[in-house]
Amino acid sequence: MFLINRHRQVGSIRSPLARLVSSTSSLSIPVPWGSIAAVQWTLGDGPYTDWVAVHGLLDNAGTFNKIIPGLPEGIRVTCIDLPGHGLSSKLAAGSLYYMLDHVATLQRVKDYLGMEKCVLLGHSMGGWICGLYAAIMPEQVLGLVSIDGIKPISRYSDGMIPRIREYFGTLEKLEAKRNEKGMSEEEAFDKLFKGTNMLHGQGAITEEAARCLLTRGIIKSASGSGFVFTRDIKHILKDLYGIAHEYNTEFAANIRCPHLLVRASAENAATAWGKEKEAMEEVLSIYNRNKLFTLADVLGSHHVHLNNPERVLPHIDTFVRCHQLSN
């Protein structure tokens, strides 16, 4: 049985557009390598439509703290920490992380919680994962909401050999490193805040938004001398993350459920990568063949859902009501 810790009425992280949050529950879901940590939100008094929310690379379930309180009532959202993120278990030493393995993790979570069908909500890499799942398991997905996550990075044959060579070189250095040194909470916050803005561009995340990620992003060090980040350092080996472009187009063509893509106006790490802009436009043209697809462009950065949830929520609200994705 999964572990649950219930809390009534969340106050400190309520959105300015918040409706009634009936409760939040902390979950620990067993998996073969340890556990998947999650936070489950219920909105209103029920009955509920189940949603599963998946965060982006190096983030955690806290990425949804600002937006979930503003969702329509009649929804129960389970926000997971992906393996090696937040409070979820890391993979064993020597194991590596791959995109499609995260899709399998999503299936494990749904199976364990007894969800036959659900709505998927993802940000950035979480949106990629949810999109892959929607293409592979269409009968299990009621709807898909992706926030600034158009598709997995497209990979091409001409760049693979140098990328793999660099990947192995970086992996060797990471495995030779000693454990991270303990930091004060403010030092950890400073690293998280500056690191996110360095990755996605200055202004990508506000200080208030970054603190939503810090709560699940650090723990006391084993020695007790300060804090360390909870994410597995191997996740910086993102250079191999991605899928062959022809596979991406095939996945895109197989997403047939109601599909909302909220696209932020600012550049981010994915849009600045190689041939990604052209690849994204091709995939968007495929999405547009789905009569249930909606593209909503919003002013803001990659973490617009955390920085400015009021810009994203009206689009989700309209989408949910149009496709009856809440009870």
mmCIF file of C-alpha atoms in Angstrom:
data_model
loop_
_atom_site.group_PDB
_atom_site.id
_atom_site.type_symbol
_atom_site.label_atom_id
_atom_site.label_comp_id
_atom_site.label_asym_id
_atom_site.label_seq_id
_atom_site.Cartn_x
_atom_site.Cartn_y
_atom_site.Cartn_z
ATOM 1 C CA MET A 1 0.000 0.000 0.000
ATOM 2 C CA PHE A 2 1.374 3.449 -0.817
ATOM 3 C CA LEU A 3 2.082 5.823 2.064
ATOM 4 C CA ILE A 4 -0.170 8.844 2.440
ATOM 5 C CA ASN A 5 0.249 11.951 4.564
ATOM 6 C CA ARG A 6 -2.792 14.213 4.255
ATOM 7 C CA HIS A 7 -2.939 17.956 4.876
ATOM 8 C CA ARG A 8 -6.083 20.091 4.810
ATOM 9 C CA GLN A 9 -6.314 23.401 2.940
ATOM 10 C CA VAL A 10 -3.042 24.588 1.462
ATOM 11 C CA GLY A 11 -2.627 28.306 2.145
ATOM 12 C CA SER A 12 0.942 29.407 1.498
ATOM 13 C CA ILE A 13 1.052 28.386 -2.166
ATOM 14 C CA ARG A 14 -2.420 29.376 -3.300
ATOM 15 C CA SER A 15 -2.682 31.041 -6.693
ATOM 16 C CA PRO A 16 -4.372 34.432 -7.065
ATOM 17 C CA LEU A 17 -6.927 32.576 -9.218
ATOM 18 C CA ALA A 18 -7.226 29.723 -6.732
ATOM 19 C CA ARG A 19 -10.393 27.760 -6.192
ATOM 20 C CA LEU A 20 -11.030 25.399 -3.283
ATOM 21 C CA VAL A 21 -8.142 23.009 -2.594
ATOM 22 C CA SER A 22 -9.781 20.369 -0.417
ATOM 23 C CA SER A 23 -6.575 18.570 0.543
ATOM 24 C CA THR A 24 -3.067 17.567 -0.423
ATOM 25 C CA SER A 25 -1.545 14.143 0.201
ATOM 26 C CA SER A 26 2.086 13.036 0.147
ATOM 27 C CA LEU A 27 2.496 9.675 -1.598
ATOM 28 C CA SER A 28 5.322 7.168 -1.793
ATOM 29 C CA ILE A 29 4.779 4.637 -4.587
ATOM 30 C CA PRO A 30 6.993 1.520 -4.600
ATOM 31 C CA VAL A 31 8.979 0.718 -7.746
ATOM 32 C CA PRO A 32 11.692 -1.925 -8.279
ATOM 33 C CA TRP A 33 14.550 0.515 -7.575
ATOM 34 C CA GLY A 34 12.925 2.252 -4.585
ATOM 35 C CA SER A 35 9.991 4.651 -4.603
ATOM 36 C CA ILE A 36 8.363 7.436 -6.583
ATOM 37 C CA ALA A 37 7.409 10.390 -4.409
ATOM 38 C CA ALA A 38 4.326 12.398 -5.297
ATOM 39 C CA VAL A 39 1.928 15.051 -4.064
ATOM 40 C CA GLN A 40 -1.766 14.514 -4.726
ATOM 41 C CA TRP A 41 -4.065 17.546 -4.828
ATOM 42 C CA THR A 42 -7.868 17.375 -4.712
ATOM 43 C CA LEU A 43 -9.872 20.352 -5.955
ATOM 44 C CA GLY A 44 -13.418 20.662 -4.678
ATOM 45 C CA ASP A 45 -15.496 17.994 -2.981
ATOM 46 C CA GLY A 46 -15.522 15.346 -5.720
ATOM 47 C CA PRO A 47 -16.164 13.173 -7.573
ATOM 48 C CA TYR A 48 -12.873 13.735 -9.380
ATOM 49 C CA THR A 49 -11.273 13.267 -12.776
ATOM 50 C CA ASP A 50 -7.731 11.968 -12.279
ATOM 51 C CA TRP A 51 -4.794 13.945 -13.658
ATOM 52 C CA VAL A 52 -1.084 13.051 -13.494
ATOM 53 C CA ALA A 53 1.460 15.873 -13.661
ATOM 54 C CA VAL A 54 5.109 15.471 -14.724
ATOM 55 C CA HIS A 55 7.798 18.111 -14.206
ATOM 56 C CA GLY A 56 10.771 19.058 -16.377
ATOM 57 C CA LEU A 57 14.444 18.144 -16.260
ATOM 58 C CA LEU A 58 16.119 18.928 -12.891
ATOM 59 C CA ASP A 59 12.818 20.273 -11.480
ATOM 60 C CA ASN A 60 10.369 18.395 -9.238
ATOM 61 C CA ALA A 61 6.676 18.207 -8.323
ATOM 62 C CA GLY A 62 6.907 21.688 -6.784
ATOM 63 C CA THR A 63 6.838 23.119 -10.300
ATOM 64 C CA PHE A 64 3.031 22.842 -10.217
ATOM 65 C CA ASN A 65 2.479 24.544 -6.835
ATOM 66 C CA LYS A 66 1.289 27.807 -8.336
ATOM 67 C CA ILE A 67 -0.920 26.493 -11.100
ATOM 68 C CA ILE A 68 -2.826 23.598 -9.541
ATOM 69 C CA PRO A 69 -4.805 25.680 -7.024
ATOM 70 C CA GLY A 70 -6.251 27.569 -10.002
ATOM 71 C CA LEU A 71 -7.496 24.514 -11.904
ATOM 72 C CA PRO A 72 -11.251 23.826 -12.114
ATOM 73 C CA GLU A 73 -12.898 21.907 -9.281
ATOM 74 C CA GLY A 74 -13.610 18.209 -9.729
ATOM 75 C CA ILE A 75 -9.958 17.339 -10.441
ATOM 76 C CA ARG A 76 -7.491 15.178 -8.485
ATOM 77 C CA VAL A 77 -3.899 15.791 -9.605
ATOM 78 C CA THR A 78 -1.019 13.468 -8.728
ATOM 79 C CA CYS A 79 2.257 15.356 -9.225
ATOM 80 C CA ILE A 80 5.196 12.960 -9.330
ATOM 81 C CA ASP A 81 8.923 13.403 -8.828
ATOM 82 C CA LEU A 82 10.592 11.531 -11.692
ATOM 83 C CA PRO A 83 13.331 9.014 -10.763
ATOM 84 C CA GLY A 84 16.390 10.843 -9.473
ATOM 85 C CA HIS A 85 14.431 14.073 -8.959
ATOM 86 C CA GLY A 86 12.874 15.623 -5.876
ATOM 87 C CA LEU A 87 12.148 13.033 -3.190
ATOM 88 C CA SER A 88 12.023 10.014 -5.536
ATOM 89 C CA SER A 89 14.694 7.309 -5.441
ATOM 90 C CA LYS A 90 17.711 7.585 -7.688
ATOM 91 C CA LEU A 91 18.616 4.697 -9.946
ATOM 92 C CA ALA A 92 21.390 2.413 -8.737
ATOM 93 C CA ALA A 93 25.024 3.444 -9.223
ATOM 94 C CA GLY A 94 26.060 2.692 -12.791
ATOM 95 C CA SER A 95 22.501 2.984 -14.130
ATOM 96 C CA LEU A 96 21.578 5.728 -16.588
ATOM 97 C CA TYR A 97 18.352 7.600 -17.361
ATOM 98 C CA TYR A 98 16.520 7.366 -20.692
ATOM 99 C CA MET A 99 13.432 9.139 -21.985
ATOM 100 C CA LEU A 100 11.273 6.091 -22.681
ATOM 101 C CA ASP A 101 12.048 4.703 -19.220
ATOM 102 C CA HIS A 102 10.212 7.725 -17.810
ATOM 103 C CA VAL A 103 7.189 6.738 -19.900
ATOM 104 C CA ALA A 104 7.321 3.314 -18.214
ATOM 105 C CA THR A 105 7.502 5.035 -14.818
ATOM 106 C CA LEU A 106 4.325 6.929 -15.652
ATOM 107 C CA GLN A 107 2.614 3.614 -16.404
ATOM 108 C CA ARG A 108 3.832 2.153 -13.091
ATOM 109 C CA VAL A 109 2.368 5.106 -11.205
ATOM 110 C CA LYS A 110 -0.992 4.866 -12.978
ATOM 111 C CA ASP A 111 -1.193 1.121 -12.437
ATOM 112 C CA TYR A 112 -0.358 1.348 -8.754
ATOM 113 C CA LEU A 113 -2.914 4.087 -8.130
ATOM 114 C CA GLY A 114 -5.551 2.168 -10.078
ATOM 115 C CA MET A 115 -6.072 4.848 -12.720
ATOM 116 C CA GLU A 116 -7.718 3.395 -15.791
ATOM 117 C CA LYS A 117 -7.775 6.719 -17.648
ATOM 118 C CA CYS A 118 -6.420 10.142 -16.795
ATOM 119 C CA VAL A 119 -5.511 13.586 -18.087
ATOM 120 C CA LEU A 120 -1.759 14.220 -18.441
ATOM 121 C CA LEU A 121 -0.190 17.562 -17.511
ATOM 122 C CA GLY A 122 3.491 18.141 -18.250
ATOM 123 C CA HIS A 123 6.008 20.970 -18.234
ATOM 124 C CA SER A 124 9.037 20.965 -20.546
ATOM 125 C CA MET A 125 10.532 17.444 -20.510
ATOM 126 C CA GLY A 126 7.447 16.363 -18.561
ATOM 127 C CA GLY A 127 5.360 17.498 -21.513
ATOM 128 C CA TRP A 128 7.528 15.398 -23.837
ATOM 129 C CA ILE A 129 7.031 12.344 -21.620
ATOM 130 C CA CYS A 130 3.269 12.888 -21.432
ATOM 131 C CA GLY A 131 3.105 13.279 -25.201
ATOM 132 C CA LEU A 132 4.982 10.027 -25.746
ATOM 133 C CA TYR A 133 2.637 8.261 -23.335
ATOM 134 C CA ALA A 134 -0.434 9.693 -25.090
ATOM 135 C CA ALA A 135 0.852 8.369 -28.424
ATOM 136 C CA ILE A 136 1.748 4.914 -27.070
ATOM 137 C CA MET A 137 -1.270 4.396 -24.771
ATOM 138 C CA PRO A 138 -4.061 6.467 -26.384
ATOM 139 C CA GLU A 139 -6.870 4.450 -24.803
ATOM 140 C CA GLN A 140 -5.632 5.455 -21.330
ATOM 141 C CA VAL A 141 -5.442 9.222 -21.903
ATOM 142 C CA LEU A 142 -8.442 11.547 -21.652
ATOM 143 C CA GLY A 143 -6.478 14.664 -22.539
ATOM 144 C CA LEU A 144 -2.977 16.134 -22.733
ATOM 145 C CA VAL A 145 -1.797 19.543 -21.479
ATOM 146 C CA SER A 146 1.812 20.426 -22.248
ATOM 147 C CA ILE A 147 3.373 23.658 -20.971
ATOM 148 C CA ASP A 148 6.316 24.789 -23.127
ATOM 149 C CA GLY A 149 7.191 21.218 -24.046
ATOM 150 C CA ILE A 150 6.523 20.683 -27.729
ATOM 151 C CA LYS A 151 8.393 17.411 -28.267
ATOM 152 C CA PRO A 152 11.566 15.539 -27.262
ATOM 153 C CA ILE A 153 14.809 16.906 -28.706
ATOM 154 C CA SER A 154 15.187 15.537 -32.236
ATOM 155 C CA ARG A 155 18.365 13.603 -32.886
ATOM 156 C CA TYR A 156 20.037 13.154 -36.267
ATOM 157 C CA SER A 157 22.612 10.618 -37.376
ATOM 158 C CA ASP A 158 25.278 13.184 -38.275
ATOM 159 C CA GLY A 159 25.641 14.354 -34.674
ATOM 160 C CA MET A 160 25.410 11.102 -32.752
ATOM 161 C CA ILE A 161 29.055 9.960 -32.634
ATOM 162 C CA PRO A 162 30.525 13.172 -31.156
ATOM 163 C CA ARG A 163 27.542 13.437 -28.791
ATOM 164 C CA ILE A 164 28.029 9.902 -27.475
ATOM 165 C CA ARG A 165 31.767 10.508 -27.105
ATOM 166 C CA GLU A 166 31.109 13.650 -25.065
ATOM 167 C CA TYR A 167 28.469 11.837 -23.009
ATOM 168 C CA PHE A 168 30.859 9.077 -21.970
ATOM 169 C CA GLY A 169 33.584 11.580 -21.137
ATOM 170 C CA THR A 170 31.254 13.561 -18.899
ATOM 171 C CA LEU A 171 29.929 10.398 -17.264
ATOM 172 C CA GLU A 172 33.452 9.312 -16.351
ATOM 173 C CA LYS A 173 34.114 12.662 -14.664
ATOM 174 C CA LEU A 174 30.814 12.576 -12.772
ATOM 175 C CA GLU A 175 31.423 9.077 -11.428
ATOM 176 C CA ALA A 176 34.902 10.107 -10.260
ATOM 177 C CA LYS A 177 33.510 13.026 -8.244
ATOM 178 C CA ARG A 178 33.129 12.803 -4.498
ATOM 179 C CA ASN A 179 29.847 13.459 -2.755
ATOM 180 C CA GLU A 180 28.518 16.994 -2.956
ATOM 181 C CA LYS A 181 29.573 19.367 -0.194
ATOM 182 C CA GLY A 182 26.916 20.541 2.213
ATOM 183 C CA MET A 183 25.528 24.027 1.615
ATOM 184 C CA SER A 184 23.392 26.413 3.576
ATOM 185 C CA GLU A 185 19.777 26.640 2.426
ATOM 186 C CA GLU A 186 20.440 30.074 0.924
ATOM 187 C CA GLU A 187 23.530 28.829 -0.922
ATOM 188 C CA ALA A 188 21.446 25.997 -2.381
ATOM 189 C CA PHE A 189 18.732 28.446 -3.389
ATOM 190 C CA ASP A 190 21.280 30.714 -5.047
ATOM 191 C CA LYS A 191 22.658 27.797 -7.099
ATOM 192 C CA LEU A 192 19.191 26.654 -8.141
ATOM 193 C CA PHE A 193 18.034 30.157 -9.045
ATOM 194 C CA LYS A 194 21.147 31.095 -11.010
ATOM 195 C CA GLY A 195 21.438 27.661 -12.635
ATOM 196 C CA THR A 196 17.869 27.720 -13.975
ATOM 197 C CA ASN A 197 18.320 31.213 -15.373
ATOM 198 C CA MET A 198 21.635 30.224 -16.935
ATOM 199 C CA LEU A 199 20.070 27.178 -18.616
ATOM 200 C CA HIS A 200 16.912 28.837 -19.947
ATOM 201 C CA GLY A 201 17.940 32.504 -20.125
ATOM 202 C CA GLN A 202 17.914 35.369 -17.648
ATOM 203 C CA GLY A 203 14.445 35.935 -16.241
ATOM 204 C CA ALA A 204 13.455 32.323 -16.848
ATOM 205 C CA ILE A 205 12.430 31.926 -13.210
ATOM 206 C CA THR A 206 11.659 34.365 -10.401
ATOM 207 C CA GLU A 207 12.959 34.005 -6.853
ATOM 208 C CA GLU A 208 9.471 33.174 -5.552
ATOM 209 C CA ALA A 209 9.020 30.511 -8.215
ATOM 210 C CA ALA A 210 12.452 29.027 -7.561
ATOM 211 C CA ARG A 211 11.576 28.528 -3.897
ATOM 212 C CA CYS A 212 8.720 26.240 -4.994
ATOM 213 C CA LEU A 213 11.394 23.930 -6.444
ATOM 214 C CA LEU A 214 13.764 24.239 -3.489
ATOM 215 C CA THR A 215 11.483 22.523 -0.946
ATOM 216 C CA ARG A 216 11.706 19.113 -2.654
ATOM 217 C CA GLY A 217 15.047 19.913 -4.253
ATOM 218 C CA ILE A 218 17.268 19.740 -1.169
ATOM 219 C CA ILE A 219 17.702 17.513 1.880
ATOM 220 C CA LYS A 220 20.029 17.493 4.871
ATOM 221 C CA SER A 221 23.424 16.029 3.991
ATOM 222 C CA ALA A 222 24.346 12.598 5.387
ATOM 223 C CA SER A 223 26.878 14.244 7.689
ATOM 224 C CA GLY A 224 24.306 16.780 8.864
ATOM 225 C CA SER A 225 26.544 19.669 7.803
ATOM 226 C CA GLY A 226 24.204 21.615 5.569
ATOM 227 C CA PHE A 227 22.046 20.644 2.592
ATOM 228 C CA VAL A 228 22.618 18.798 -0.678
ATOM 229 C CA PHE A 229 20.529 18.661 -3.839
ATOM 230 C CA THR A 230 18.215 15.671 -4.146
ATOM 231 C CA ARG A 231 18.471 15.309 -7.943
ATOM 232 C CA ASP A 232 20.828 12.721 -9.359
ATOM 233 C CA ILE A 233 23.796 14.570 -10.843
ATOM 234 C CA LYS A 234 23.691 12.146 -13.802
ATOM 235 C CA HIS A 235 20.683 14.067 -15.105
ATOM 236 C CA ILE A 236 23.049 16.719 -16.458
ATOM 237 C CA LEU A 237 23.925 14.059 -19.071
ATOM 238 C CA LYS A 238 21.002 15.400 -21.075
ATOM 239 C CA ASP A 239 22.967 15.557 -24.318
ATOM 240 C CA LEU A 240 21.739 12.089 -25.271
ATOM 241 C CA TYR A 241 18.151 12.850 -24.263
ATOM 242 C CA GLY A 242 15.996 13.002 -27.314
ATOM 243 C CA ILE A 243 14.599 10.774 -30.010
ATOM 244 C CA ALA A 244 15.348 10.363 -33.704
ATOM 245 C CA HIS A 245 13.375 12.991 -35.585
ATOM 246 C CA GLU A 246 11.456 10.515 -37.735
ATOM 247 C CA TYR A 247 10.325 8.803 -34.524
ATOM 248 C CA ASN A 248 9.206 12.163 -33.109
ATOM 249 C CA THR A 249 7.009 12.781 -36.143
ATOM 250 C CA GLU A 250 5.473 9.323 -35.790
ATOM 251 C CA PHE A 251 4.743 9.867 -32.104
ATOM 252 C CA ALA A 252 3.208 13.269 -32.906
ATOM 253 C CA ALA A 253 0.908 11.762 -35.546
ATOM 254 C CA ASN A 254 -0.423 9.284 -32.990
ATOM 255 C CA ILE A 255 -1.578 11.823 -30.395
ATOM 256 C CA ARG A 256 -5.304 11.908 -31.062
ATOM 257 C CA CYS A 257 -6.767 12.940 -27.706
ATOM 258 C CA PRO A 258 -7.725 16.519 -26.796
ATOM 259 C CA HIS A 259 -4.333 18.261 -26.736
ATOM 260 C CA LEU A 260 -3.440 21.714 -25.408
ATOM 261 C CA LEU A 261 0.056 23.086 -25.966
ATOM 262 C CA VAL A 262 0.856 26.276 -24.059
ATOM 263 C CA ARG A 263 3.918 27.853 -25.681
ATOM 264 C CA ALA A 264 5.946 30.542 -23.892
ATOM 265 C CA SER A 265 7.236 33.449 -25.952
ATOM 266 C CA ALA A 266 10.813 33.368 -24.614
ATOM 267 C CA GLU A 267 13.611 31.135 -25.871
ATOM 268 C CA ASN A 268 14.699 28.200 -23.710
ATOM 269 C CA ALA A 269 17.407 25.535 -23.723
ATOM 270 C CA ALA A 270 15.453 23.308 -26.138
ATOM 271 C CA THR A 271 14.518 25.976 -28.693
ATOM 272 C CA ALA A 272 18.136 27.126 -28.899
ATOM 273 C CA TRP A 273 19.440 23.629 -29.683
ATOM 274 C CA GLY A 274 20.705 22.850 -33.200
ATOM 275 C CA LYS A 275 17.881 22.249 -35.694
ATOM 276 C CA GLU A 276 15.188 22.287 -33.024
ATOM 277 C CA LYS A 277 13.201 25.280 -34.248
ATOM 278 C CA GLU A 278 12.654 23.702 -37.663
ATOM 279 C CA ALA A 279 11.928 20.309 -36.089
ATOM 280 C CA MET A 280 9.379 21.863 -33.725
ATOM 281 C CA GLU A 281 7.577 23.585 -36.581
ATOM 282 C CA GLU A 282 7.292 20.281 -38.443
ATOM 283 C CA VAL A 283 5.854 18.549 -35.381
ATOM 284 C CA LEU A 284 3.440 21.445 -34.788
ATOM 285 C CA SER A 285 2.153 21.037 -38.340
ATOM 286 C CA ILE A 286 1.454 17.376 -37.516
ATOM 287 C CA TYR A 287 -0.324 18.298 -34.272
ATOM 288 C CA ASN A 288 -2.565 20.642 -36.254
ATOM 289 C CA ARG A 289 -3.984 17.678 -38.156
ATOM 290 C CA ASN A 290 -5.636 16.639 -34.881
ATOM 291 C CA LYS A 291 -8.971 18.497 -34.740
ATOM 292 C CA LEU A 292 -8.740 18.344 -30.932
ATOM 293 C CA PHE A 293 -5.402 20.213 -30.813
ATOM 294 C CA THR A 294 -5.103 23.764 -29.468
ATOM 295 C CA LEU A 295 -1.972 25.946 -29.472
ATOM 296 C CA ALA A 296 -1.982 28.804 -26.963
ATOM 297 C CA ASP A 297 0.889 31.310 -27.149
ATOM 298 C CA VAL A 298 1.544 33.219 -23.915
ATOM 299 C CA LEU A 299 3.949 35.988 -23.002
ATOM 300 C CA GLY A 300 6.573 34.702 -20.603
ATOM 301 C CA SER A 301 9.547 32.497 -19.918
ATOM 302 C CA HIS A 302 9.995 28.737 -19.860
ATOM 303 C CA HIS A 303 8.632 28.654 -16.281
ATOM 304 C CA VAL A 304 5.678 30.929 -17.073
ATOM 305 C CA HIS A 305 3.344 28.545 -15.202
ATOM 306 C CA LEU A 306 5.316 29.244 -12.009
ATOM 307 C CA ASN A 307 6.165 32.888 -12.626
ATOM 308 C CA ASN A 308 2.805 33.980 -14.071
ATOM 309 C CA PRO A 309 0.177 31.249 -13.605
ATOM 310 C CA GLU A 310 -2.581 33.757 -14.409
ATOM 311 C CA ARG A 311 -1.358 33.772 -18.028
ATOM 312 C CA VAL A 312 -1.655 29.997 -18.390
ATOM 313 C CA LEU A 313 -4.712 29.122 -16.316
ATOM 314 C CA PRO A 314 -7.386 30.701 -18.570
ATOM 315 C CA HIS A 315 -6.235 28.510 -21.481
ATOM 316 C CA ILE A 316 -6.337 25.370 -19.343
ATOM 317 C CA ASP A 317 -9.717 26.337 -17.920
ATOM 318 C CA THR A 318 -11.209 26.775 -21.409
ATOM 319 C CA PHE A 319 -9.649 23.491 -22.583
ATOM 320 C CA VAL A 320 -10.980 21.562 -19.563
ATOM 321 C CA ARG A 321 -14.497 22.895 -19.997
ATOM 322 C CA CYS A 322 -14.498 22.356 -23.752
ATOM 323 C CA HIS A 323 -13.507 18.691 -23.426
ATOM 324 C CA GLN A 324 -15.176 17.957 -20.064
ATOM 325 C CA LEU A 325 -11.952 16.978 -18.308
ATOM 326 C CA SER A 326 -13.220 17.619 -14.766
ATOM 327 C CA ASN A 327 -16.251 16.325 -12.844
#
